[in-house]
Every structure is written in structure tokens, then in C-alpha cells.
PDB file of C-alpha atoms in Angstrom:
ATOM      1  CA  ASP A 942      17.499 -10.785 -17.409  1.00 87.00           C
ATOM      2  CA  ILE A 943      16.487  -7.190 -16.755  1.00 93.00           C
ATOM      3  CA  GLN A 944      16.467  -6.388 -13.037  1.00 95.00           C
ATOM      4  CA  MET A 945      14.231  -3.736 -11.527  1.00 97.00           C
ATOM      5  CA  THR A 946      14.964  -1.944  -8.268  1.00 98.00           C
ATOM      6  CA  GLN A 947      12.649   0.390  -6.373  1.00 98.00           C
ATOM      7  CA  SER A 948      13.178   2.989  -3.703  1.00 98.00           C
ATOM      8  CA  PRO A 949      12.195   3.561  -1.038  1.00 98.00           C
ATOM      9  CA  SER A 950      10.854   0.188   0.088  1.00 98.00           C
ATOM     10  CA  SER A 951       8.321   2.006   2.244  1.00 98.00           C
ATOM     11  CA  LEU A 952       7.277   5.526   3.075  1.00 98.00           C
ATOM     12  CA  SER A 953       4.895   7.303   5.378  1.00 98.00           C
ATOM     13  CA  ALA A 954       3.500  10.715   4.461  1.00 98.00           C
ATOM     14  CA  SER A 955       0.686  13.068   5.393  1.00 98.00           C
ATOM     15  CA  VAL A 956      -2.521  13.606   3.472  1.00 98.00           C
ATOM     16  CA  GLY A 957      -1.864  16.246   0.830  1.00 98.00           C
ATOM     17  CA  ASP A 958       1.864  15.550   0.578  1.00 98.00           C
ATOM     18  CA  ARG A 959       3.629  15.059  -2.732  1.00 98.00           C
ATOM     19  CA  ILE A 960       5.424  11.724  -2.859  1.00 98.00           C
ATOM     20  CA  THR A 961       7.749  10.164  -5.405  1.00 98.00           C
ATOM     21  CA  ILE A 962       8.741   6.537  -5.913  1.00 98.00           C
ATOM     22  CA  THR A 963      11.706   5.614  -8.077  1.00 98.00           C
ATOM     23  CA  CYS A 964      12.235   2.505 -10.187  1.00 98.00           C
ATOM     24  CA  ARG A 965      15.530   1.749 -11.927  1.00 98.00           C
ATOM     25  CA  ALA A 966      16.107  -0.767 -14.732  1.00 97.00           C
ATOM     26  CA  SER A 967      19.395  -2.646 -15.066  1.00 96.00           C
ATOM     27  CA  GLN A 968      19.515  -1.803 -18.776  1.00 95.00           C
ATOM     28  CA  ASP A 969      17.761   0.386 -21.302  1.00 96.00           C
ATOM     29  CA  ILE A 970      14.060  -0.511 -21.569  1.00 96.00           C
ATOM     30  CA  ALA A 971      13.012   2.586 -23.508  1.00 97.00           C
ATOM     31  CA  ASN A 972       9.550   3.592 -22.276  1.00 97.00           C
ATOM     32  CA  TYR A 973       8.374   0.004 -21.622  1.00 97.00           C
ATOM     33  CA  LEU A 974       7.537   0.599 -17.964  1.00 97.00           C
ATOM     34  CA  ALA A 975       4.229   0.323 -16.133  1.00 98.00           C
ATOM     35  CA  TRP A 976       3.151   1.203 -12.597  1.00 98.00           C
ATOM     36  CA  PHE A 977       0.602  -0.724 -10.525  1.00 98.00           C
ATOM     37  CA  GLN A 978      -1.202  -0.087  -7.268  1.00 98.00           C
ATOM     38  CA  GLN A 979      -2.105  -3.014  -5.044  1.00 98.00           C
ATOM     39  CA  GLU A 980      -4.330  -2.567  -2.021  1.00 97.00           C
ATOM     40  CA  PRO A 981      -4.184  -5.268   0.665  1.00 93.00           C
ATOM     41  CA  GLY A 982      -6.048  -8.417  -0.366  1.00 94.00           C
ATOM     42  CA  LYS A 983      -6.787  -7.131  -3.862  1.00 97.00           C
ATOM     43  CA  ALA A 984      -5.464  -7.665  -7.360  1.00 98.00           C
ATOM     44  CA  PRO A 985      -3.026  -5.091  -8.761  1.00 98.00           C
ATOM     45  CA  LYS A 986      -4.462  -2.163 -10.707  1.00 98.00           C
ATOM     46  CA  LEU A 987      -2.740  -0.526 -13.674  1.00 98.00           C
ATOM     47  CA  LEU A 988      -1.982   3.162 -13.110  1.00 98.00           C
ATOM     48  CA  ILE A 989       0.486   4.147 -15.830  1.00 98.00           C
ATOM     49  CA  TYR A 990       1.950   2.503 -18.925  1.00 97.00           C
ATOM     50  CA  ASP A 991       4.614   3.512 -21.437  1.00 97.00           C
ATOM     51  CA  ALA A 992       6.348   5.279 -18.531  1.00 98.00           C
ATOM     52  CA  SER A 993       4.015   8.288 -18.489  1.00 98.00           C
ATOM     53  CA  THR A 994       0.601   7.464 -20.006  1.00 98.00           C
ATOM     54  CA  LEU A 995      -2.193   7.545 -17.459  1.00 98.00           C
ATOM     55  CA  GLN A 996      -4.567   4.586 -17.670  1.00 97.00           C
ATOM     56  CA  SER A 997      -8.190   5.549 -18.250  1.00 96.00           C
ATOM     57  CA  GLY A 998     -10.028   6.286 -15.003  1.00 97.00           C
ATOM     58  CA  VAL A 999      -6.908   6.849 -12.904  1.00 98.00           C
ATOM     59  CA  PRO A1000      -6.905  10.172 -11.012  1.00 98.00           C
ATOM     60  CA  SER A1001      -4.715  12.902 -12.463  1.00 98.00           C
ATOM     61  CA  ARG A1002      -2.742  13.232  -9.201  1.00 98.00           C
ATOM     62  CA  PHE A1003      -0.771  10.212 -10.423  1.00 98.00           C
ATOM     63  CA  SER A1004       1.985  10.862 -12.962  1.00 98.00           C
ATOM     64  CA  GLY A1005       5.014   9.093 -14.358  1.00 98.00           C
ATOM     65  CA  ARG A1006       8.333  10.205 -15.857  1.00 98.00           C
ATOM     66  CA  ARG A1007      11.399   8.623 -17.419  1.00 98.00           C
ATOM     67  CA  SER A1008      15.005   9.737 -17.313  1.00 98.00           C
ATOM     68  CA  GLY A1009      17.242   7.195 -18.986  1.00 97.00           C
ATOM     69  CA  THR A1010      16.833   3.972 -17.013  1.00 98.00           C
ATOM     70  CA  ASP A1011      15.270   5.764 -14.037  1.00 98.00           C
ATOM     71  CA  PHE A1012      11.499   6.023 -13.754  1.00 98.00           C
ATOM     72  CA  THR A1013       9.413   7.886 -11.209  1.00 98.00           C
ATOM     73  CA  LEU A1014       5.829   7.651 -10.031  1.00 98.00           C
ATOM     74  CA  THR A1015       4.556  10.795  -8.345  1.00 98.00           C
ATOM     75  CA  ILE A1016       1.388  11.318  -6.354  1.00 98.00           C
ATOM     76  CA  SER A1017       0.906  15.080  -6.277  1.00 98.00           C
ATOM     77  CA  SER A1018      -1.427  15.154  -3.267  1.00 98.00           C
ATOM     78  CA  LEU A1019      -1.566  11.951  -1.236  1.00 98.00           C
ATOM     79  CA  GLN A1020      -5.089  10.789  -0.338  1.00 98.00           C
ATOM     80  CA  PRO A1021      -6.183   8.189   2.240  1.00 97.00           C
ATOM     81  CA  GLU A1022      -7.324   5.865  -0.548  1.00 97.00           C
ATOM     82  CA  ASP A1023      -3.764   5.815  -1.946  1.00 98.00           C
ATOM     83  CA  VAL A1024      -2.562   3.585   0.907  1.00 98.00           C
ATOM     84  CA  ALA A1025      -1.218   0.588  -1.007  1.00 98.00           C
ATOM     85  CA  THR A1026       1.900  -1.077  -2.335  1.00 98.00           C
ATOM     86  CA  TYR A1027       3.165   0.230  -5.659  1.00 98.00           C
ATOM     87  CA  TYR A1028       5.041  -1.884  -8.196  1.00 98.00           C
ATOM     88  CA  CYS A1029       6.836  -1.059 -11.411  1.00 98.00           C
ATOM     89  CA  GLN A1030       6.983  -3.567 -14.290  1.00 97.00           C
ATOM     90  CA  ASN A1031       9.264  -3.723 -17.299  1.00 97.00           C
ATOM     91  CA  TYR A1032       7.764  -5.121 -20.493  1.00 95.00           C
ATOM     92  CA  TYR A1033      10.652  -4.488 -22.854  1.00 95.00           C
ATOM     93  CA  SER A1034      10.508  -8.010 -24.296  1.00 89.00           C
ATOM     94  CA  ALA A1035       7.649 -10.502 -24.673  1.00 83.00           C
ATOM     95  CA  LEU A1036      10.144 -13.191 -23.628  1.00 85.00           C
ATOM     96  CA  GLY A1037       9.799 -12.185 -20.034  1.00 87.00           C
ATOM     97  CA  PHE A1038       8.763  -9.411 -17.690  1.00 94.00           C
ATOM     98  CA  THR A1039      10.030  -8.344 -14.296  1.00 96.00           C
ATOM     99  CA  PHE A1040       8.491  -6.384 -11.480  1.00 97.00           C
ATOM    100  CA  GLY A1041      10.194  -4.177  -8.959  1.00 98.00           C
ATOM    101  CA  PRO A1042      10.100  -5.336  -5.306  1.00 98.00           C
ATOM    102  CA  GLY A1043       7.412  -2.819  -4.372  1.00 98.00           C
ATOM    103  CA  THR A1044       7.023   0.340  -2.297  1.00 98.00           C
ATOM    104  CA  LYS A1045       4.572   0.346   0.588  1.00 98.00           C
ATOM    105  CA  VAL A1046       2.862   3.699   1.124  1.00 98.00           C
ATOM    106  CA  ASP A1047       0.907   4.620   4.216  1.00 97.00           C
ATOM    107  CA  ILE A1048      -0.444   7.713   5.947  1.00 97.00           C
ATOM    108  CA  LYS A1049       1.239   9.371   8.948  1.00 96.00           C
TER     109      LYS A1049
ATOM    110  CA  GLU B 613     -16.935  -4.747 -18.581  1.00 95.00           C
ATOM    111  CA  VAL B 614     -13.725  -6.740 -18.793  1.00 97.00           C
ATOM    112  CA  GLN B 615     -13.728  -9.692 -16.390  1.00 98.00           C
ATOM    113  CA  LEU B 616     -11.216 -12.431 -15.691  1.00 98.00           C
ATOM    114  CA  VAL B 617     -12.212 -15.227 -13.325  1.00 98.00           C
ATOM    115  CA  GLU B 618      -9.663 -17.780 -12.154  1.00 98.00           C
ATOM    116  CA  SER B 619     -10.356 -21.172 -10.646  1.00 98.00           C
ATOM    117  CA  GLY B 620      -8.587 -24.417  -9.879  1.00 98.00           C
ATOM    118  CA  GLY B 621      -6.422 -23.461  -6.930  1.00 98.00           C
ATOM    119  CA  GLY B 622      -6.148 -25.582  -3.819  1.00 98.00           C
ATOM    120  CA  LEU B 623      -3.886 -27.625  -1.571  1.00 98.00           C
ATOM    121  CA  VAL B 624      -1.516 -30.075  -3.251  1.00 98.00           C
ATOM    122  CA  GLN B 625       1.454 -32.105  -2.038  1.00 98.00           C
ATOM    123  CA  PRO B 626       4.981 -31.463  -3.303  1.00 98.00           C
ATOM    124  CA  GLY B 627       5.478 -33.242  -6.620  1.00 98.00           C
ATOM    125  CA  GLY B 628       1.778 -33.051  -7.413  1.00 98.00           C
ATOM    126  CA  SER B 629      -0.099 -31.346 -10.238  1.00 98.00           C
ATOM    127  CA  LEU B 630      -2.792 -28.745 -10.572  1.00 98.00           C
ATOM    128  CA  ARG B 631      -4.536 -27.069 -13.505  1.00 98.00           C
ATOM    129  CA  LEU B 632      -5.638 -23.448 -13.238  1.00 98.00           C
ATOM    130  CA  SER B 633      -8.309 -21.945 -15.476  1.00 98.00           C
ATOM    131  CA  CYS B 634      -9.184 -18.361 -16.315  1.00 98.00           C
ATOM    132  CA  VAL B 635     -12.390 -17.438 -18.118  1.00 98.00           C
ATOM    133  CA  ALA B 636     -12.571 -14.075 -19.843  1.00 98.00           C
ATOM    134  CA  SER B 637     -15.612 -11.966 -20.641  1.00 97.00           C
ATOM    135  CA  GLY B 638     -16.418  -8.464 -21.800  1.00 97.00           C
ATOM    136  CA  PHE B 639     -13.811  -8.254 -24.558  1.00 96.00           C
ATOM    137  CA  SER B 640     -12.672  -9.889 -27.758  1.00 95.00           C
ATOM    138  CA  PHE B 641     -10.307 -12.702 -26.765  1.00 96.00           C
ATOM    139  CA  THR B 642      -7.521 -11.560 -29.120  1.00 96.00           C
ATOM    140  CA  TYR B 643      -4.972 -10.432 -26.577  1.00 96.00           C
ATOM    141  CA  TRP B 644      -1.773 -11.898 -25.201  1.00 96.00           C
ATOM    142  CA  MET B 645      -2.602 -13.440 -21.812  1.00 97.00           C
ATOM    143  CA  SER B 646      -0.352 -14.037 -18.816  1.00 97.00           C
ATOM    144  CA  TRP B 647      -0.229 -15.686 -15.435  1.00 98.00           C
ATOM    145  CA  VAL B 648       1.351 -13.682 -12.599  1.00 98.00           C
ATOM    146  CA  ARG B 649       1.847 -15.019  -9.085  1.00 98.00           C
ATOM    147  CA  GLN B 650       2.382 -13.589  -5.631  1.00 98.00           C
ATOM    148  CA  ALA B 651       3.763 -15.653  -2.771  1.00 98.00           C
ATOM    149  CA  PRO B 652       2.303 -14.846   0.662  1.00 97.00           C
ATOM    150  CA  GLY B 653       3.604 -11.467   1.829  1.00 96.00           C
ATOM    151  CA  LYS B 654       5.852 -11.125  -1.232  1.00 98.00           C
ATOM    152  CA  GLY B 655       5.933  -9.184  -4.498  1.00 98.00           C
ATOM    153  CA  LEU B 656       4.630  -9.942  -7.958  1.00 98.00           C
ATOM    154  CA  GLU B 657       6.289 -12.455 -10.285  1.00 98.00           C
ATOM    155  CA  TRP B 658       5.354 -12.975 -13.932  1.00 97.00           C
ATOM    156  CA  VAL B 659       5.031 -16.715 -14.659  1.00 98.00           C
ATOM    157  CA  ALA B 660       4.071 -17.274 -18.303  1.00 97.00           C
ATOM    158  CA  ASN B 661       2.385 -15.717 -21.306  1.00 96.00           C
ATOM    159  CA  ILE B 662       0.761 -16.853 -24.529  1.00 96.00           C
ATOM    160  CA  LYS B 663       0.050 -15.171 -27.841  1.00 95.00           C
ATOM    161  CA  GLN B 664      -3.425 -15.027 -29.344  1.00 95.00           C
ATOM    162  CA  ASP B 665      -2.804 -17.921 -31.771  1.00 95.00           C
ATOM    163  CA  GLU B 666      -0.635 -19.931 -29.320  1.00 97.00           C
ATOM    164  CA  SER B 667       2.341 -19.565 -31.673  1.00 96.00           C
ATOM    165  CA  GLU B 668       4.446 -18.018 -28.896  1.00 95.00           C
ATOM    166  CA  LYS B 669       4.653 -19.014 -25.257  1.00 96.00           C
ATOM    167  CA  TYR B 670       7.217 -17.901 -22.708  1.00 96.00           C
ATOM    168  CA  TYR B 671       7.986 -18.862 -19.125  1.00 97.00           C
ATOM    169  CA  VAL B 672       9.998 -17.586 -16.190  1.00 96.00           C
ATOM    170  CA  ASP B 673      13.061 -19.802 -15.712  1.00 96.00           C
ATOM    171  CA  SER B 674      11.852 -21.193 -12.376  1.00 97.00           C
ATOM    172  CA  VAL B 675       8.795 -22.898 -13.940  1.00 98.00           C
ATOM    173  CA  ALA B 676      10.063 -23.731 -17.439  1.00 97.00           C
ATOM    174  CA  GLY B 677       9.681 -27.454 -18.086  1.00 98.00           C
ATOM    175  CA  ARG B 678       7.172 -27.888 -15.233  1.00 98.00           C
ATOM    176  CA  PHE B 679       4.354 -25.497 -16.166  1.00 98.00           C
ATOM    177  CA  THR B 680       2.474 -25.273 -19.469  1.00 98.00           C
ATOM    178  CA  ILE B 681       0.285 -22.380 -20.559  1.00 98.00           C
ATOM    179  CA  SER B 682      -2.473 -22.921 -23.111  1.00 98.00           C
ATOM    180  CA  ARG B 683      -5.700 -21.316 -24.283  1.00 98.00           C
ATOM    181  CA  ASP B 684      -9.051 -22.157 -25.850  1.00 98.00           C
ATOM    182  CA  ASN B 685     -10.189 -19.136 -27.832  1.00 97.00           C
ATOM    183  CA  ALA B 686     -13.649 -20.602 -28.485  1.00 97.00           C
ATOM    184  CA  LYS B 687     -14.216 -20.785 -24.730  1.00 98.00           C
ATOM    185  CA  LYS B 688     -12.344 -17.528 -24.040  1.00 98.00           C
ATOM    186  CA  SER B 689     -10.187 -19.371 -21.544  1.00 98.00           C
ATOM    187  CA  VAL B 690      -6.527 -19.603 -20.630  1.00 98.00           C
ATOM    188  CA  PHE B 691      -5.007 -22.411 -18.592  1.00 98.00           C
ATOM    189  CA  LEU B 692      -1.913 -23.139 -16.546  1.00 98.00           C
ATOM    190  CA  GLN B 693      -0.977 -26.793 -16.113  1.00 98.00           C
ATOM    191  CA  MET B 694       1.385 -27.039 -13.162  1.00 98.00           C
ATOM    192  CA  ASN B 695       3.363 -30.255 -12.680  1.00 98.00           C
ATOM    193  CA  SER B 696       6.115 -31.261 -10.249  1.00 98.00           C
ATOM    194  CA  LEU B 697       4.923 -28.594  -7.842  1.00 98.00           C
ATOM    195  CA  ARG B 698       7.302 -27.321  -5.176  1.00 98.00           C
ATOM    196  CA  VAL B 699       6.715 -25.632  -1.834  1.00 98.00           C
ATOM    197  CA  GLU B 700       8.073 -22.425  -3.369  1.00 98.00           C
ATOM    198  CA  ASP B 701       5.243 -22.434  -5.955  1.00 98.00           C
ATOM    199  CA  THR B 702       2.813 -21.553  -3.159  1.00 98.00           C
ATOM    200  CA  ALA B 703       1.182 -18.273  -4.198  1.00 98.00           C
ATOM    201  CA  VAL B 704      -1.914 -16.497  -5.372  1.00 98.00           C
ATOM    202  CA  TYR B 705      -2.009 -16.930  -9.145  1.00 98.00           C
ATOM    203  CA  TYR B 706      -3.514 -14.107 -11.173  1.00 98.00           C
ATOM    204  CA  CYS B 707      -4.661 -14.210 -14.767  1.00 98.00           C
ATOM    205  CA  ALA B 708      -3.854 -10.951 -16.567  1.00 98.00           C
ATOM    206  CA  ARG B 709      -4.536  -9.448 -19.968  1.00 98.00           C
ATOM    207  CA  ALA B 710      -1.918  -7.555 -21.954  1.00 94.00           C
ATOM    208  CA  GLY B 711      -2.739  -4.007 -22.943  1.00 90.00           C
ATOM    209  CA  ASP B 712      -3.723  -2.630 -26.323  1.00 88.00           C
ATOM    210  CA  TYR B 713      -0.284  -1.113 -26.954  1.00 85.00           C
ATOM    211  CA  GLY B 714       2.136  -3.361 -25.132  1.00 87.00           C
ATOM    212  CA  HIS B 715       2.753  -6.115 -22.628  1.00 90.00           C
ATOM    213  CA  TYR B 716       1.672  -4.200 -19.556  1.00 95.00           C
ATOM    214  CA  PHE B 717      -1.259  -5.810 -17.722  1.00 97.00           C
ATOM    215  CA  ASP B 718      -4.396  -3.715 -17.972  1.00 97.00           C
ATOM    216  CA  SER B 719      -6.871  -6.204 -16.494  1.00 98.00           C
ATOM    217  CA  TRP B 720      -6.462  -8.759 -13.719  1.00 98.00           C
ATOM    218  CA  GLY B 721      -8.554 -11.514 -12.199  1.00 98.00           C
ATOM    219  CA  GLN B 722      -9.173 -11.818  -8.474  1.00 98.00           C
ATOM    220  CA  GLY B 723      -6.593 -14.601  -8.128  1.00 98.00           C
ATOM    221  CA  THR B 724      -6.672 -18.233  -7.009  1.00 98.00           C
ATOM    222  CA  LEU B 725      -4.551 -19.570  -4.151  1.00 98.00           C
ATOM    223  CA  VAL B 726      -2.255 -22.531  -4.716  1.00 98.00           C
ATOM    224  CA  THR B 727      -0.752 -24.082  -1.596  1.00 98.00           C
ATOM    225  CA  VAL B 728       1.956 -26.724  -1.967  1.00 98.00           C
ATOM    226  CA  SER B 729       2.502 -28.490   1.322  1.00 98.00           C
ATOM    227  CA  SER B 730       2.801 -31.957   2.797  1.00 97.00           C
TER     228      SER B 730
END
């Protein structure tokens, strides 16, 4: 099974800060990586797929990159509405998918 | 507008059964569909998925042999039959649609809570 790790597990930053979350796959998954945002009490929302493609309607301050088996989600200017937990998901094989453990983001 | 609406959750004793339903609207029901769950205070866990024509179905190891995913394309519905339920199956269960270009989940339902407890 492909394992996904995320770091940090939580972070606190100021409005306007640039923040980066990292997700690492235990093996090569090419670009088959998605990022989700989950606000408390709500369903997850797709932000990015194929490692760097922004889902329609998602603000451009969100971006994704891949370097080998490392993936990053960056918020270029943190906004109050970005307070949420962020998850990565590998979808390399239809036989099974795995999520990272999540990164909780809040405002200082 | 794409909508997924789950139902069927509730309280069940260990060893019991439950059947979850998800009704889709706002799109052609020709996508892979999945169930994803989230235990209280925990992260997301993919549970099962099913191809458009039901020719392929896959499960996470922890539910294989106990859970069965199915669909009724005429009713635009996907189901999860859960048997031999365990305390550790307690979670919010989400129905999710695969994307146009891959198995990421581009639409989610609001979730239905399953509680397994004596």
C-alpha cells in the first residue's frame, strides 16, 4: 500500500502570510495527487488535482507543486476563511486510495 | 448543480448491519463513485469504489468481506451494505464522485453518521 505523510500536523500563521504544507508518498505516484480543504463540520472540498491543477472556482492564492514523491500545497496570502484542515490524497491506482493524516491551519 | 445526498446512517449494535444510500443529481451518472469515511476527530479514509458498469469494485482491507458497494444507474444511486459492523466502523460516511480526469473526488455529499455501539 502507498503511504502518505504530511507535515506539519498543524500550523498557526498571520493573515497575509505565505504558508506551505508538504505531503510525501512512500513510492512514485507520478502526478496522481489531490489536495482537499475541510472546514469543521463540513465535507471536504477539492482544491487541486493532478498535483498542480486548480479546481474550478478555487482562489488563485492556492497552488500545488510536485518534486519527485514530495508534493506541496501553498497558500500565497492566508485569509481568515482558509482556517481548515488540509488533506492530500493519492489516486495512483483505482484499487485503492490513501489520504495523508491532515494539516490543521489556523490564524494567529 | 452537482448534488450527492446520503442517508441510512444511525445507531447499530456490534455485529449488526446497515445499508447506506447516496442519491445523485445534476450530472450524468457515468462516473466512478466512492464511499469515504471519517471517524470522530480523525482523518479521511477511503472505503470502497465502483465503476460505472459495476464491472470493478474495490475495498480497503479493513472492510473487505464485510461491506458491499453497489449502484443503480436508473435511480442514480450508490449503496453501501455494511455487515458485521464493529465499533471501529463508527464514522461519518461520505459519498464522493470521481473527477473527469482521474480518481480524485471532485464532489462530496454532506455525510451520514454511523455509530456502532452496544
